[in-house]
Coordinates of C-alpha atoms and ligand atoms in Angstrom, one line a residue:
X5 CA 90.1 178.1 62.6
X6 CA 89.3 177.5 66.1
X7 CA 88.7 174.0 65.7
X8 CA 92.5 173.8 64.1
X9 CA 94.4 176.2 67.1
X10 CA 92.7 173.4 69.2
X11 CA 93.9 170.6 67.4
X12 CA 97.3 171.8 67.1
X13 CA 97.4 172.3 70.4
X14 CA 96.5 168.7 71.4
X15 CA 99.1 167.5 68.6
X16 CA 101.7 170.0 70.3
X17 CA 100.9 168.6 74.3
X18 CA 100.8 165.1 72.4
X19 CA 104.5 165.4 70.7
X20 CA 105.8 167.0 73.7
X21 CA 103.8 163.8 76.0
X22 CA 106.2 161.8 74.0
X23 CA 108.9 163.0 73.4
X24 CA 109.4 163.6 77.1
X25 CA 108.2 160.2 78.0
X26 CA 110.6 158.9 75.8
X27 CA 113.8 160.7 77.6
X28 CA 116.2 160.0 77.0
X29 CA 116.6 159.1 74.0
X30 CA 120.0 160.7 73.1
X31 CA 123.3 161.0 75.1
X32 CA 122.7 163.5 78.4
X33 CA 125.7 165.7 79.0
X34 CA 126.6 165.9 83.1
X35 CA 128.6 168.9 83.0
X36 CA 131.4 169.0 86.2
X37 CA 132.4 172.2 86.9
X38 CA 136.0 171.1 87.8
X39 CA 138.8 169.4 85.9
X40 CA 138.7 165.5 85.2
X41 CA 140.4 163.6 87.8
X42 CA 139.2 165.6 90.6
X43 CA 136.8 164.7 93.2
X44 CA 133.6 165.9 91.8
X45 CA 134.5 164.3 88.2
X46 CA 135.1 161.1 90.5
X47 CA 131.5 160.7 92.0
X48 CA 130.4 161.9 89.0
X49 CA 131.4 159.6 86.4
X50 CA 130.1 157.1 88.8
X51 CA 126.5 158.3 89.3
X52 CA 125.9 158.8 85.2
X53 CA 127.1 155.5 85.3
X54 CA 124.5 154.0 87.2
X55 CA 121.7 156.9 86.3
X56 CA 122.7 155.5 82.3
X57 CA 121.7 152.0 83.8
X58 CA 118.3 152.9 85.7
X59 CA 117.0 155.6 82.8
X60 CA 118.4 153.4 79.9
X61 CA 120.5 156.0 78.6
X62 CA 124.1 157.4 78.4
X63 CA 124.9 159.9 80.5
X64 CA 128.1 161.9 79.9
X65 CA 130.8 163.6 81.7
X66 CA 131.7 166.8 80.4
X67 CA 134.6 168.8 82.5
X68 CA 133.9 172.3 82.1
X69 CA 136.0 174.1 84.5
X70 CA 137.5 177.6 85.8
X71 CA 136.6 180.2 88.2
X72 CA 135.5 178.1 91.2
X73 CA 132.4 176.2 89.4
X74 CA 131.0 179.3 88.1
X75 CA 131.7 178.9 84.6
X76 CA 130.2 175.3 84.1
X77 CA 127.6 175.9 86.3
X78 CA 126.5 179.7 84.8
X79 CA 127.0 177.1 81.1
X80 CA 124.3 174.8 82.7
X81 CA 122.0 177.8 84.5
X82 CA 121.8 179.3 80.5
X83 CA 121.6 175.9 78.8
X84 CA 118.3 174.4 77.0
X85 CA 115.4 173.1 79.6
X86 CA 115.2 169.9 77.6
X87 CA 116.9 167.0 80.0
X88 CA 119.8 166.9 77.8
X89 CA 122.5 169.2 79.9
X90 CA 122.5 168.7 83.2
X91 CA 125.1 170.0 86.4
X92 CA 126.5 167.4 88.8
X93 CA 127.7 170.3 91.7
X94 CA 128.6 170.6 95.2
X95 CA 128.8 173.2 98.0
X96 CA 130.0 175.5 96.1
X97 CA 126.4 176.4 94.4
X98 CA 125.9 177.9 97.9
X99 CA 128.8 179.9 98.5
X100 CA 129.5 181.4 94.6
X101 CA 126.6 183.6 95.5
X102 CA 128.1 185.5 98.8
X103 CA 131.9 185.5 97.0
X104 CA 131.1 186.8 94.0
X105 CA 129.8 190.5 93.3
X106 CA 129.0 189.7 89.8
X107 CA 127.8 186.0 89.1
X108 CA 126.4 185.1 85.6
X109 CA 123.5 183.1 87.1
X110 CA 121.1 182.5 89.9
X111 CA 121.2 179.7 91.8
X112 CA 117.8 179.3 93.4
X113 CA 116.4 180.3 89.9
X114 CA 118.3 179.0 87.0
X115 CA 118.8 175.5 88.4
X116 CA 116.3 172.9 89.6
X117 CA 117.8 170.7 91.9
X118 CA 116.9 166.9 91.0
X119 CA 118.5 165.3 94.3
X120 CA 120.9 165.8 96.6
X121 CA 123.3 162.7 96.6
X122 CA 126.6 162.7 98.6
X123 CA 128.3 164.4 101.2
X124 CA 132.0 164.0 101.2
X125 CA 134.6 165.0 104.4
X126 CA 137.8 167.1 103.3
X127 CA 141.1 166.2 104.6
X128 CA 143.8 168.7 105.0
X129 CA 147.0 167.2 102.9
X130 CA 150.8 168.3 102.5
X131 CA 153.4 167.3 99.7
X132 CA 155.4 164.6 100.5
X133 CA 158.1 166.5 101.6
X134 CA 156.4 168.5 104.6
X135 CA 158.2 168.1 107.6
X136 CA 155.5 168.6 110.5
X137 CA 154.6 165.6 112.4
X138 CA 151.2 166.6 113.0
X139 CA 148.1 168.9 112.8
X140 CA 149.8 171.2 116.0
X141 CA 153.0 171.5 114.5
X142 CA 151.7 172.3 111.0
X143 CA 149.8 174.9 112.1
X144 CA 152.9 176.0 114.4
X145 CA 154.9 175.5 111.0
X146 CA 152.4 177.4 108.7
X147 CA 152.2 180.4 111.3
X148 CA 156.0 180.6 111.3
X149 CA 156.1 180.2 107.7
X150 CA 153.2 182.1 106.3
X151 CA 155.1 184.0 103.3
X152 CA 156.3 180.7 102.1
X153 CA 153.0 178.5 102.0
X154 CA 151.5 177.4 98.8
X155 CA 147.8 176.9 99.3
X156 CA 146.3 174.9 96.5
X157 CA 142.8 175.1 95.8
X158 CA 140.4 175.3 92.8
X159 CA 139.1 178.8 92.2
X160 CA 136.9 181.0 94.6
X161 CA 133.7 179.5 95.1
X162 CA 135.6 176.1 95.2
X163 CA 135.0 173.7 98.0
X164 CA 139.0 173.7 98.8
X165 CA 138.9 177.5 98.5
X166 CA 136.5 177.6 101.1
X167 CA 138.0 175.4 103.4
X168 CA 141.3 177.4 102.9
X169 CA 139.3 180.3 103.9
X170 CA 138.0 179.0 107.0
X171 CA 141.2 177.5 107.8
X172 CA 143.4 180.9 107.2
X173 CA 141.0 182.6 109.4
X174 CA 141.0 180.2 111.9
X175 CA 144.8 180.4 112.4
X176 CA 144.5 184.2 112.3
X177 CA 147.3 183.6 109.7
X178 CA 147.0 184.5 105.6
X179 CA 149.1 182.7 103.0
X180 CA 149.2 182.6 99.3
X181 CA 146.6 180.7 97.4
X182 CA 147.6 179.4 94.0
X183 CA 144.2 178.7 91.9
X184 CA 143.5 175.7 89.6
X185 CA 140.9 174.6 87.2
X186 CA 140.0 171.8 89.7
X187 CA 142.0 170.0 92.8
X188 CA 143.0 167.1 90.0
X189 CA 145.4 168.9 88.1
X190 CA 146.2 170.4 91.9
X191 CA 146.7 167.2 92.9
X192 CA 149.5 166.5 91.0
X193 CA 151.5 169.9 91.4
X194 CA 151.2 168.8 95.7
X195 CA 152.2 165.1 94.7
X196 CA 155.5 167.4 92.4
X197 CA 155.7 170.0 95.5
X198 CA 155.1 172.8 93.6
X199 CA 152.4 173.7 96.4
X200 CA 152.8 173.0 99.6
X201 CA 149.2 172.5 101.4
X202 CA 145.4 171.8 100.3
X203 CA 142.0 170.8 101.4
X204 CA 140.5 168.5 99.8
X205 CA 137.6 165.7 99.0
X206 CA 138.0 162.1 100.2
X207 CA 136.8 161.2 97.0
X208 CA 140.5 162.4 95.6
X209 CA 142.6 162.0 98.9
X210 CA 141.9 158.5 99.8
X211 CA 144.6 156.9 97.3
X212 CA 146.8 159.0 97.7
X213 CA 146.8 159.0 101.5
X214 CA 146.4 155.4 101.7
X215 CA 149.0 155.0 99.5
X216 CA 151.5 157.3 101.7
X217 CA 152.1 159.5 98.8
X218 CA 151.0 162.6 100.6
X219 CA 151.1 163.7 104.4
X220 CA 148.2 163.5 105.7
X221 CA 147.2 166.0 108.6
X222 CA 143.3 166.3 109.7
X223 CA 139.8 165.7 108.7
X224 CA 137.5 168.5 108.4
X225 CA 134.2 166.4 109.4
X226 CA 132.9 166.7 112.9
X227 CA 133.9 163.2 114.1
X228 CA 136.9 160.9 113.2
X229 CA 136.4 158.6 110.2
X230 CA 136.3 154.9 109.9
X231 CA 138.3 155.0 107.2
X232 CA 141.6 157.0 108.9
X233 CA 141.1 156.6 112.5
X234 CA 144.6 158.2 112.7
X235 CA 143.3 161.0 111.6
X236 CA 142.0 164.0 114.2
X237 CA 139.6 166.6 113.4
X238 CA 140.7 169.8 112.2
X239 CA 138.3 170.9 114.7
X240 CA 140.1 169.6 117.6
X241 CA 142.9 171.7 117.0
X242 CA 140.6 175.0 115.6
X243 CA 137.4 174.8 117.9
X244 CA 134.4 174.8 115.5
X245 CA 136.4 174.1 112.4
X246 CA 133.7 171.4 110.1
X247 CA 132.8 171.2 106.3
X248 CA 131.4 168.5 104.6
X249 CA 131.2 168.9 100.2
X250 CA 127.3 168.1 99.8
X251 CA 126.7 167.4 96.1
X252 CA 123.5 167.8 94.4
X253 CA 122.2 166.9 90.2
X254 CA 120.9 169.9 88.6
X255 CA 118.8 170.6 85.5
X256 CA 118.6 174.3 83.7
X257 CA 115.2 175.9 84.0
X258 CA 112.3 175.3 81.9
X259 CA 113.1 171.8 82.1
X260 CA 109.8 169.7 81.8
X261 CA 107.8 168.5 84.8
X262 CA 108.0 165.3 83.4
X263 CA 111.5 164.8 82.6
X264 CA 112.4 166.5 86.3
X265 CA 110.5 163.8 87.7
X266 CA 111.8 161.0 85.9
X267 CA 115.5 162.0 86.6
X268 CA 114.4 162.2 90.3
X269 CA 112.8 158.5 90.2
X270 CA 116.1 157.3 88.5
X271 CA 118.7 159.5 90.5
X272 CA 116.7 157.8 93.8
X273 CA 117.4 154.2 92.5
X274 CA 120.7 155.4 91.1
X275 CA 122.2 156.1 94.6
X276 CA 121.0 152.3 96.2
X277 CA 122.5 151.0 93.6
X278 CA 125.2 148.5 95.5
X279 CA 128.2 149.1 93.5
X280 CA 127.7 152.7 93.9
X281 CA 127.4 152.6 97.4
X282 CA 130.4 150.3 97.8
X283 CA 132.1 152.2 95.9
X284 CA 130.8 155.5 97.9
X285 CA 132.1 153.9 101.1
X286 CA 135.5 153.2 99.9
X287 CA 135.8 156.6 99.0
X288 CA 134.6 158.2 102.5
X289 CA 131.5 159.6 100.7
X290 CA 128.3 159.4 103.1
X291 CA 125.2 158.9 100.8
X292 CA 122.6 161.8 101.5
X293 CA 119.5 161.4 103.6
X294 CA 116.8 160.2 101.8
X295 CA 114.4 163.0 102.5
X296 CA 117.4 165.3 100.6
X297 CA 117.8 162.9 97.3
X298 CA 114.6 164.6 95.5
X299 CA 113.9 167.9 93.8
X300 CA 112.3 169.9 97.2
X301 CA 114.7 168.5 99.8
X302 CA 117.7 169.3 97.5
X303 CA 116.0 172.6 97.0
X304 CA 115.8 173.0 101.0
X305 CA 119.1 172.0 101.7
X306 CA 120.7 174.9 99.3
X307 CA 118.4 177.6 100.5
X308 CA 119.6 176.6 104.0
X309 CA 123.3 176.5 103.3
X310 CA 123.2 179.6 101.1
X311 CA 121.7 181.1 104.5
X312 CA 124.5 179.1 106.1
X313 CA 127.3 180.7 104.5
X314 CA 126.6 184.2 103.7
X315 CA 127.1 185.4 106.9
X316 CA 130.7 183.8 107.1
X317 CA 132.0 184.7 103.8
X318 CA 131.2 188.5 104.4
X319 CA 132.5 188.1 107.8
X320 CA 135.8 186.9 105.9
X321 CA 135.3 189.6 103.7
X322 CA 136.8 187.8 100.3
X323 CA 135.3 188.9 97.2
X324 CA 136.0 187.7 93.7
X325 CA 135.0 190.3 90.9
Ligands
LIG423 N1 137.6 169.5 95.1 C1 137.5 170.6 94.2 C2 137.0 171.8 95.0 O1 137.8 172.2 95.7 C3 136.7 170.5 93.0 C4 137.1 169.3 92.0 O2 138.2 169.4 91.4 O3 136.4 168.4 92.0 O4 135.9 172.3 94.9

């Protein structure tokens, strides 16, 4: 009897040896949080792209969003621990925690981090039709104008929703924010001018700044950036102003040592790829320091910005119930 529980025991560490060293050997869903078409789902798509290539497997978008990332990433945090669901977030795995009163998961707890791989600049944009020549006078404009303002952004807990937060205390000034499932689908209501104003990623703006089909105003990094020198910092009109959209892979878990590691080795290789990087680059995305693109410096780099932003969210005092 003993002899057997021993045996099946081996056989059980054997099968699970090999199944895991065999990962993946089905389709991976990549869950984004946000609509497709948006920012996230942009770098996204890209990364299971080349993570597909270096694990030699397919790795699929799913758009799963609503409520500011909370609901795709709480779908992830409760999913199985078997490599096959994973998260692509971003900052927003930092601040959920301090907005919400009630959240469905735990970040530090539910999630592992597998790498940290992108940080991406916001730009502060206007439809079309906004008549303020620059970041002074839109402020001026907005102050003037604060019952008529449409702020766009993609649920509390969103990256856009935070920078709307910062920037609406900064100006001392509150408008009305008008929520979607993810700044894609808000993209195209600023592009109609049904809403008048958002913050968001380069990794959505770029086009459509480039291709003068919004007004642009400001960049919320702390320097100027090579790719719109004309650009000023948010910051050099509201002292202090500055928020990048770090991204990090996650896996629910209980998700094997083995496969963890194996996502880490390819999510390393993943991010040199060339094309990626090119394509990165194009987009304004900075790739993340190489002591961040594994499990314990992505795991140090949300503690610290969960630290970060608590303090300034309660100072804001916005809650979402
Ligand atoms: N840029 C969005 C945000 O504000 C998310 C998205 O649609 O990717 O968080």
């Amino acid at each position: 009897m003993r002899v057997l529980t021993r045996v099946t025991i081996a056989t059980l560490a054997a099968i699970a040896a090999a199944a895991s060293f065999a990962y993946p050997d089905k389709p991976v869903s990549v869950v984004v949080p946000f609509a497709a078409g948006g920012p996230t789902d942009v770098v996204a798509r890209s990364l299971s792209q080349v993570l597909g290539a270096q694990l030699k497997g397919s790795f699929v978008v799913e758009n799963v969003g609503g409520a500011g990332g909370t609901i795709g990433a709480g779908k992830v945090a409760r999913a199985a621990g078997d490599g096959y669901t994973l998260l692509f977030h971003h900052i927003g795995m930092s601040t959920a925690p301090s907005l919400y009163r009630k959240l469905d998961f735990k970040p530090t707890e539910d999630l592992i981090p597998i790498g940290a791989v992108v940080d991406v600049p916001m730009t502060l944009i206007a439809k079309p039709q906004m008549g303020a020549a620059n970041a002074k006078d839109l402020i001026a404009y907005i102050k003037a104008n604060k019952d008529k303002i449409n702020l766009a952004n993609a649920g509390i807990g969103s990256a856009s929703h935070l920078c709307g937060l910062l920037l609406q205390s900064a100006m001392k000034t509150e408008v009305t924010t008008v929520p979607f499932q993810g700044t894609g689908p808000a993209m195209t209501a600023l592009l109609g001018g049904q809403v008048d104003l958002m913050c968001d990623q380069t990794t959505n703006t770029t086009g459509q700044i480039k291709g003068g089909k919004v007004k642009a105003y400001a960049v919320t990094s702390k320097g100027k950036l090579a790719n719109f020198p004309e650009l000023p910092t948010l910051g050099a009109e509201l002292p202090g102003f500055e928020v990048g959209v770090w991204h990090v892979l996650y896996a629910p878990k209980n998700t094997p040592a083995d496969v963890v590691k194996k996502l880490e080795a390819g999510l390393q290789a993943a991010i040199k790829d060339p094309g990626f990087v090119t394509k990165m680059k194009e987009l304004g995305a900075e790739i993340m320091p190489v002591e961040k693109q594994n499990s314990a410096g992505a795991k140090a780099h949300l503690a610290g910005e969960i630290a970060k932003w608590a303090p300034i969210i309660q100072a804001a005092k916005i809650y979402a119930d």
